[in-house]
mmCIF file of C-alpha atoms and ligand atoms in Angstrom:
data_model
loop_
_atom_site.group_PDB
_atom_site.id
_atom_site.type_symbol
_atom_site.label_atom_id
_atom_site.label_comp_id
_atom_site.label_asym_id
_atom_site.label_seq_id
_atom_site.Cartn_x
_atom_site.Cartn_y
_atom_site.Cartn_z
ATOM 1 C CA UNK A 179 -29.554 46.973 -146.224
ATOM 2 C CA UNK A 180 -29.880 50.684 -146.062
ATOM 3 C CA UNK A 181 -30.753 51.329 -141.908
ATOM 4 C CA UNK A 182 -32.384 54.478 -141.173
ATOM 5 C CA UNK A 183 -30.837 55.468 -137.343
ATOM 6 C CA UNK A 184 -31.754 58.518 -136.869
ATOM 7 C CA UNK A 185 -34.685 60.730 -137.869
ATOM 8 C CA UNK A 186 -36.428 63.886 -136.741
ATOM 9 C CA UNK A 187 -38.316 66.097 -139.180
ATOM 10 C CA UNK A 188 -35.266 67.885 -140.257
ATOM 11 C CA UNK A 189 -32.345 65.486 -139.944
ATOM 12 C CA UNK A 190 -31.769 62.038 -140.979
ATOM 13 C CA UNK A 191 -28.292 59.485 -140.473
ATOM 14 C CA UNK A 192 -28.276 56.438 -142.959
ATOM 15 C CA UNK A 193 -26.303 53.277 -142.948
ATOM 16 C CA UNK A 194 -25.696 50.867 -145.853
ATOM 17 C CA UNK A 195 -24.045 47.996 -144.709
ATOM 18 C CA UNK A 196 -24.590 45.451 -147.445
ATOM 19 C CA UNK A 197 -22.678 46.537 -150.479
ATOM 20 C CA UNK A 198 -19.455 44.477 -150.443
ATOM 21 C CA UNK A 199 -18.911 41.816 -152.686
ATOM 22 C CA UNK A 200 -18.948 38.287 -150.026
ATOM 23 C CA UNK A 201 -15.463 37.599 -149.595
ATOM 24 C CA UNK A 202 -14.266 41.381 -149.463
ATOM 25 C CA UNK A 203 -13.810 42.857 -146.694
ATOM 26 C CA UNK A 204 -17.203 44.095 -145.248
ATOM 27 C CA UNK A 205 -17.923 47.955 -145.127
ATOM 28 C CA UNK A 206 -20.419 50.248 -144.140
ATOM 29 C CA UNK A 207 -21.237 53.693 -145.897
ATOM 30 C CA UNK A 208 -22.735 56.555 -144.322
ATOM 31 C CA UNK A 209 -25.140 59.390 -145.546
ATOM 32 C CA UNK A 210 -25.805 62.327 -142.992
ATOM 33 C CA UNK A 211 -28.872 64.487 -144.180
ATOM 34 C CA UNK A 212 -29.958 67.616 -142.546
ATOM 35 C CA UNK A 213 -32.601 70.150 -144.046
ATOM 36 C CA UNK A 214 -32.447 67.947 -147.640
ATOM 37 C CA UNK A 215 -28.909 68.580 -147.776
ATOM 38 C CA UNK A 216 -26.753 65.264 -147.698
ATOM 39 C CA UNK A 217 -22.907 63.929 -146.914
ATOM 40 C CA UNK A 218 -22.193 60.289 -147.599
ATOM 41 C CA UNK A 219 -19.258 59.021 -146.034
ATOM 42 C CA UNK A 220 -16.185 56.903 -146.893
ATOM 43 C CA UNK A 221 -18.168 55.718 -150.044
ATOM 44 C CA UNK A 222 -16.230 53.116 -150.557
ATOM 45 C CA UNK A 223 -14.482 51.368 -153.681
ATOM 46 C CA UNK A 224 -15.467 50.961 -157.640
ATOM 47 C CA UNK A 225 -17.784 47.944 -156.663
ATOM 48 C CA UNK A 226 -19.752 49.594 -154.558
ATOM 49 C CA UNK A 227 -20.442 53.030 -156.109
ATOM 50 C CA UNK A 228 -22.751 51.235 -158.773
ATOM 51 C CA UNK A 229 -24.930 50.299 -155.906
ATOM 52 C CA UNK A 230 -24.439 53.004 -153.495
ATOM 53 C CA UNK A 231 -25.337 56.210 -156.083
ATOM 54 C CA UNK A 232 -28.645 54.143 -156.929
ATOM 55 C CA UNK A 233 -29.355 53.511 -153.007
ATOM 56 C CA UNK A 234 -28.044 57.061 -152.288
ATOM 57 C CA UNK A 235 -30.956 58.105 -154.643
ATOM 58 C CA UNK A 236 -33.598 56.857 -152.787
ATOM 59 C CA UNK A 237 -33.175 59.140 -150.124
ATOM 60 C CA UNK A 238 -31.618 61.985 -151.739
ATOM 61 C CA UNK A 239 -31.571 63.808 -154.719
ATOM 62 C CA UNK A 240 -28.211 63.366 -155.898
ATOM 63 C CA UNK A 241 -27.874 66.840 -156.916
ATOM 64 C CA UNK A 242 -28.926 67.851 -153.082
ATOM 65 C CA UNK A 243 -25.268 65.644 -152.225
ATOM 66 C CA UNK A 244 -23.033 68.579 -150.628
ATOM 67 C CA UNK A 245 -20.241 66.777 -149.490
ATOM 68 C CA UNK A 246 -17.959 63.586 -150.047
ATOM 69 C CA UNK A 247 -15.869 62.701 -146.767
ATOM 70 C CA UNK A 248 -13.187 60.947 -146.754
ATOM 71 C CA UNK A 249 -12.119 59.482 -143.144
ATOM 72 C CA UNK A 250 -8.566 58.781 -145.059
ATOM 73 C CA UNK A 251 -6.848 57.724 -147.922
ATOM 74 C CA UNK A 252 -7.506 53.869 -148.011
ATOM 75 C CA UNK A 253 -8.769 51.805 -151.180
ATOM 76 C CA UNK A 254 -12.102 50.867 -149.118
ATOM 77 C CA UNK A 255 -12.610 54.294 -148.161
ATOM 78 C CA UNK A 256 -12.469 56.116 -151.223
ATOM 79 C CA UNK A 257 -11.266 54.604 -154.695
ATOM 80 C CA UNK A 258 -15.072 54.966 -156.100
ATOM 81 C CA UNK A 259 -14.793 58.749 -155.680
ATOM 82 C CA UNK A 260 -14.352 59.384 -159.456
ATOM 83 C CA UNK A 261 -18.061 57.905 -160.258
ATOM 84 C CA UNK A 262 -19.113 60.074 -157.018
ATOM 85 C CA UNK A 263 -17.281 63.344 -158.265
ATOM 86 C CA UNK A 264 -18.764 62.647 -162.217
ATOM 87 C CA UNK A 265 -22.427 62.021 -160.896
ATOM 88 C CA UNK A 266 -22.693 64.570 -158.284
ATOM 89 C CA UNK A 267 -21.665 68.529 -157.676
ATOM 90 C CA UNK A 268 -20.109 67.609 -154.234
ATOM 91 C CA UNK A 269 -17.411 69.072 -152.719
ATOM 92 C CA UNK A 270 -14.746 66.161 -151.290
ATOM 93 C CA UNK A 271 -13.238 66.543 -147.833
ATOM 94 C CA UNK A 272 -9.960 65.087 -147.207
ATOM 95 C CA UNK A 273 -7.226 65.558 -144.735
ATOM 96 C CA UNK A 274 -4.422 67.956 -146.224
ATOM 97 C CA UNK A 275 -2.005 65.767 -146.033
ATOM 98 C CA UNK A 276 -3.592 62.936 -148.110
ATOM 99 C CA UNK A 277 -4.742 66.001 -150.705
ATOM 100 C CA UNK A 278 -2.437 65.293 -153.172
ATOM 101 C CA UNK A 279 -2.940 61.535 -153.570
ATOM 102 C CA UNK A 280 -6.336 62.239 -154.764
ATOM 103 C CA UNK A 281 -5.322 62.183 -158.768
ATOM 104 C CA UNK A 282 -4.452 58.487 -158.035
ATOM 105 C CA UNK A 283 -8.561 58.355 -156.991
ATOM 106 C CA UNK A 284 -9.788 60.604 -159.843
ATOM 107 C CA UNK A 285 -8.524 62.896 -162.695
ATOM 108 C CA UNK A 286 -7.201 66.472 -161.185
ATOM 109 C CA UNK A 287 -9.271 68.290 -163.435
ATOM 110 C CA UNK A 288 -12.499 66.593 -161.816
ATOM 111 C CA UNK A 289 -11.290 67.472 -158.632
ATOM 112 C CA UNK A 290 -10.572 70.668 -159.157
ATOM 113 C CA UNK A 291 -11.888 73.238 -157.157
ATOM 114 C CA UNK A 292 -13.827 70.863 -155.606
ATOM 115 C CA UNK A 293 -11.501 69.710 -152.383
ATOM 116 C CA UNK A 294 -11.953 71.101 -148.952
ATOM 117 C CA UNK A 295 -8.194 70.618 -147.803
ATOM 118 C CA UNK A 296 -8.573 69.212 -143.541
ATOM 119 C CA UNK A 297 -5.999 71.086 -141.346
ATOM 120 C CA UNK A 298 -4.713 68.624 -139.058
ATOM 121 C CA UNK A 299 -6.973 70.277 -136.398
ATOM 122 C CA UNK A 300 -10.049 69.866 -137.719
ATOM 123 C CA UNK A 301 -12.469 71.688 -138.797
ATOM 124 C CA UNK A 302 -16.479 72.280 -138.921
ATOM 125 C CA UNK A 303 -18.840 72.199 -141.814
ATOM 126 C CA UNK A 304 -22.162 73.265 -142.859
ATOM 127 C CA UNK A 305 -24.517 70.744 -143.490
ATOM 128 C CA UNK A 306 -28.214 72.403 -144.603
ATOM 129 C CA UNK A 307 -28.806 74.068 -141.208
ATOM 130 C CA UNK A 308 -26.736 71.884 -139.081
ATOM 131 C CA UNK A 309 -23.130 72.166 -138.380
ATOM 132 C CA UNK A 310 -21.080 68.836 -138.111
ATOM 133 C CA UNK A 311 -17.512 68.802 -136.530
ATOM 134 C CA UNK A 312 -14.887 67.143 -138.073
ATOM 135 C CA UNK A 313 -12.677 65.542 -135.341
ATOM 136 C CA UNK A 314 -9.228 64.231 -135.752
ATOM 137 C CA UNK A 315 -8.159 60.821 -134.732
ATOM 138 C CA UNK A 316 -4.353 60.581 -136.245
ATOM 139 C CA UNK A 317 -2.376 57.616 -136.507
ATOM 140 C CA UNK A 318 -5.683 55.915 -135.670
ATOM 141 C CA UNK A 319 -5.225 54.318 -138.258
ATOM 142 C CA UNK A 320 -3.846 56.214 -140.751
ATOM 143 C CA UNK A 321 -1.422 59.640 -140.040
ATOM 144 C CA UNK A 322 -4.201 61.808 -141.356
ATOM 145 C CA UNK A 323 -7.281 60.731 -140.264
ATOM 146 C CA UNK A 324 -10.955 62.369 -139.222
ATOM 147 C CA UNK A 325 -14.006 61.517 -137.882
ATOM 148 C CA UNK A 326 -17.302 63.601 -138.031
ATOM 149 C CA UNK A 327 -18.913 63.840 -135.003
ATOM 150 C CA UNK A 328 -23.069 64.952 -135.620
ATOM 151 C CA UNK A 329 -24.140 66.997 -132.751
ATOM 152 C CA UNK A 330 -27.970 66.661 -133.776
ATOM 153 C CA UNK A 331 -27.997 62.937 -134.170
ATOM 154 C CA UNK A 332 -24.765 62.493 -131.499
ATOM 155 C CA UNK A 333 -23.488 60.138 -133.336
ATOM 156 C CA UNK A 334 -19.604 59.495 -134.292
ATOM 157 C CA UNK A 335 -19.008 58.131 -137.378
ATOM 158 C CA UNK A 336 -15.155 56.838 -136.191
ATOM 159 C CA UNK A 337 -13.749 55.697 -139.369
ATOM 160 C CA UNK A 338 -11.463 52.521 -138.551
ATOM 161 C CA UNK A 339 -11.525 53.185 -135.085
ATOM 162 C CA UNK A 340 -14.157 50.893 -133.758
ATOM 163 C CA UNK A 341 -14.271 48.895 -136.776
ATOM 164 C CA UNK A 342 -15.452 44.596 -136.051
ATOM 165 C CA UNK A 343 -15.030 41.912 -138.619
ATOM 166 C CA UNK A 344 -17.011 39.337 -138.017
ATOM 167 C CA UNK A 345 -16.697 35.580 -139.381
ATOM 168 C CA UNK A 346 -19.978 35.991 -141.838
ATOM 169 C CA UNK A 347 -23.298 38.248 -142.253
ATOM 170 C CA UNK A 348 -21.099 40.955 -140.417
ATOM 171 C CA UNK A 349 -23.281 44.180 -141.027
ATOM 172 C CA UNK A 350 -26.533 43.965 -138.980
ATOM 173 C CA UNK A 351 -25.398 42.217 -135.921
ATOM 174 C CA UNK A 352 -25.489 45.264 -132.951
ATOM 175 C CA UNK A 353 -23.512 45.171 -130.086
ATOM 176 C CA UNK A 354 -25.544 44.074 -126.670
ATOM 177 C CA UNK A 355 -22.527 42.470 -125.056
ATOM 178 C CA UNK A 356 -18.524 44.177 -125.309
ATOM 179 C CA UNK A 357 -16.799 41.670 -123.860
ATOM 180 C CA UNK A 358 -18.000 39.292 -126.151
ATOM 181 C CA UNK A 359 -17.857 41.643 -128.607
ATOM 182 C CA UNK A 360 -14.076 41.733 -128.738
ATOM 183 C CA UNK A 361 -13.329 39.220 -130.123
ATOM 184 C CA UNK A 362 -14.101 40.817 -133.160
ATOM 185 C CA UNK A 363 -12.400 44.151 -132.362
ATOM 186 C CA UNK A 364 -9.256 43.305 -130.542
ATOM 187 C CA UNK A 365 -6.604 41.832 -133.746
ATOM 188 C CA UNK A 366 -7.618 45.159 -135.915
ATOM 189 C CA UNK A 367 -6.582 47.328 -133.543
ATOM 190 C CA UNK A 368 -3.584 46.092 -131.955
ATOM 191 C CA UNK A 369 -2.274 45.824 -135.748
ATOM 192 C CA UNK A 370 -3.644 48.973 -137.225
ATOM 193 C CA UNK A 371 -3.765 51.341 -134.857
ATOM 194 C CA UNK A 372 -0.459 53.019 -134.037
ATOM 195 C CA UNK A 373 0.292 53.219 -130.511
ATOM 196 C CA UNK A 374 -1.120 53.931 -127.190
ATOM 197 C CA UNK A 375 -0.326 57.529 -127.064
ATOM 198 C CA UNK A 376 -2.441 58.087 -130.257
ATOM 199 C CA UNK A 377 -5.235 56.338 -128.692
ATOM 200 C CA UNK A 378 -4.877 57.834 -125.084
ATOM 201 C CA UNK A 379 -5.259 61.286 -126.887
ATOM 202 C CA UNK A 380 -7.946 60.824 -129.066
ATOM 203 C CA UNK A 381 -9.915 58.996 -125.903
ATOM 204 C CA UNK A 382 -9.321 62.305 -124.156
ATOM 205 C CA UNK A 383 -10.975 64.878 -127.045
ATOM 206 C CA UNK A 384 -14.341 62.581 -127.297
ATOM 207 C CA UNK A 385 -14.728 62.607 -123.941
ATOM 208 C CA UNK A 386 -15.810 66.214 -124.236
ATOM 209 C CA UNK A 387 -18.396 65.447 -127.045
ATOM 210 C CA UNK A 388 -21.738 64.029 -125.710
ATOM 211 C CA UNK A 389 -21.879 60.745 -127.845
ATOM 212 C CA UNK A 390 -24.622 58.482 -127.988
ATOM 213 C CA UNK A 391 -23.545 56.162 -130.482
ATOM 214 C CA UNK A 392 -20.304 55.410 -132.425
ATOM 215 C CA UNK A 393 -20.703 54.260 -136.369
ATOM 216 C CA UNK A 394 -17.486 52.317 -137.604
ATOM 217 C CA UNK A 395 -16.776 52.015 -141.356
ATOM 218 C CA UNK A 396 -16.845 47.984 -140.822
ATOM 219 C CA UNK A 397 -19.124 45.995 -138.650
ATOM 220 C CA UNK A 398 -21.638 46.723 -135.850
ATOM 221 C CA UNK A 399 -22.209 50.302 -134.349
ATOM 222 C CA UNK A 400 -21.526 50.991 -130.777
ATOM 223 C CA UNK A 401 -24.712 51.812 -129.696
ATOM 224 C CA UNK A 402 -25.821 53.997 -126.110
ATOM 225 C CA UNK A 403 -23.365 55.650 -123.782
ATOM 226 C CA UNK A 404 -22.176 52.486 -122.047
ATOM 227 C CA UNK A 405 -20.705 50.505 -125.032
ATOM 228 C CA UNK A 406 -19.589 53.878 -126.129
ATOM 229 C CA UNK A 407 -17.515 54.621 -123.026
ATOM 230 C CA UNK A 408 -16.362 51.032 -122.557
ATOM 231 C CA UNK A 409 -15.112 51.279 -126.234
ATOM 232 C CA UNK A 410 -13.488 54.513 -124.855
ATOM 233 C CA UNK A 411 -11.967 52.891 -121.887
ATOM 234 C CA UNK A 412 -10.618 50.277 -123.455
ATOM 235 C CA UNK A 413 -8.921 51.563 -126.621
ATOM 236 C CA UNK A 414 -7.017 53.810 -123.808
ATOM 237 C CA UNK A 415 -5.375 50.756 -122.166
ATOM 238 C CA UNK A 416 -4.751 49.268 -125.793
ATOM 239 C CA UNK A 417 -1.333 48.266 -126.702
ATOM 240 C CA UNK A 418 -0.756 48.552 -130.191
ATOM 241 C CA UNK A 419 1.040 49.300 -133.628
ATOM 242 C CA UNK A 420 4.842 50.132 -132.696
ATOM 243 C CA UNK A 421 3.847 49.668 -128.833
ATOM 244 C CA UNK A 422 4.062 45.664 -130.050
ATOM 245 C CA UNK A 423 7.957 46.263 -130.375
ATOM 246 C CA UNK A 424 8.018 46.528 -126.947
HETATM 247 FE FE1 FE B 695 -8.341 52.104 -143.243
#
């Protein structure tokens, strides 16, 4: 089901959460649009970029699509981009370090001249007349990873970080309750994310960005300033990854 979050008359933040094959592991895709200019977000695999161009469509010209994000280099996150880079003018955002894995994604002459590289630091980008920051969140869960954080909508579309799986029916459920909501939370990120320090840092950058809600790429969003800063608070006590060795 497509979810329209956010809307004033110039800006617009979209969530399709229903595109997965049942069985596969649930996903959500994102499309930012500000001014009739558009982003969609860790578009996901081949499977879903049938669906996802068509539902993309519906609220945006394709032609009008500026940018393909890339949170990082995972299979769910990106292996539909050659449809995305054949169908659409786009430019595709991707950390430099995962740059040159993107010919296993698509052919190099598609991509060609069409990557914005991601210095580890981050970086900001032009979307119609808004400007979204691209955060990084490394080793959380993958050594090159970003987030984009929307300053109009304040949202922060976290990538893995914040990421439920839920038993069925995952995508619409919303998050009323975080202690019951761990449950769902807690096994992901002791295994994926990679230690403590990574998450004590990154919990100490948002902190400065005025976030209302946070928008995983699986399961609910973390919606309103208390679930967001008790998502925050908790992922800094977190043990995880190689803090499991003990
Ligand atoms: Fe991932």
């Amino acid at each position: 089901m497509a979810t329209e979050f956010f809307k004033n008359p110039a800006h617009r933040c979209i969530r399709f959460d229903d595109l997965t094959e049942k069985g596969d592991v649930q996903a959500n895709q994102y499309l930012i649009i500000d001014d009739g200019r558009g982003m969609v977000l860790d578009p996901g695999g081949a499977k879903q970029f049938g669906s996802l161009i068509v539902d993309l469509a519906a609220h945006l010209p394709t032609e009008n699509l500026d940018y393909i994000f890339l949170s990082h280099q995972d299979p769910d996150v990106g292996a539909g981009l050659n449809g995305f880079l054949l169908m659409t003018s786009a430019k595709l955002c991707v950390s430099a370090i995962w740059e040159r894995f993107i010919p296993s994604f698509t052919s190099k002459s598609i991509a060609a001249h069409r990557l914005i590289s991601i210095p580890d630091e981050g970086t900001r980008l032009k979307l119609g007349n808004a400007e979204l920051l691209v955060v990084p969140a490394h080793f959380l869960h993958s050594p090159g990873t970003f987030q984009v954080y929307d300053p109009i909508s304040k949202t922060l579309f976290s990538g893995d970080l914040g990421a439920s799986f839920f038993p069925r029916d995952p995508g619409t459920q919303s998050v009323t309750d975080f202690d019951a909501h761990l449950q769902y939370m807690t096994a992901f990120h002791r295994r994926y994310m990679a230690s403590n320090k990574a998450c004590v840092r990154w919990a100490a950058m948002v902190r400065s960005l005025d976030i209302e809600r946070m928008a995983p790429q699986h399961g609910a969003m973390l919606e309103g300033k208390p679930l967001v800063n008790r998502f925050i608070e908790w992922i800094t006590h977190l043990q995880c990854g190689v803090d499991l060795y003990g």
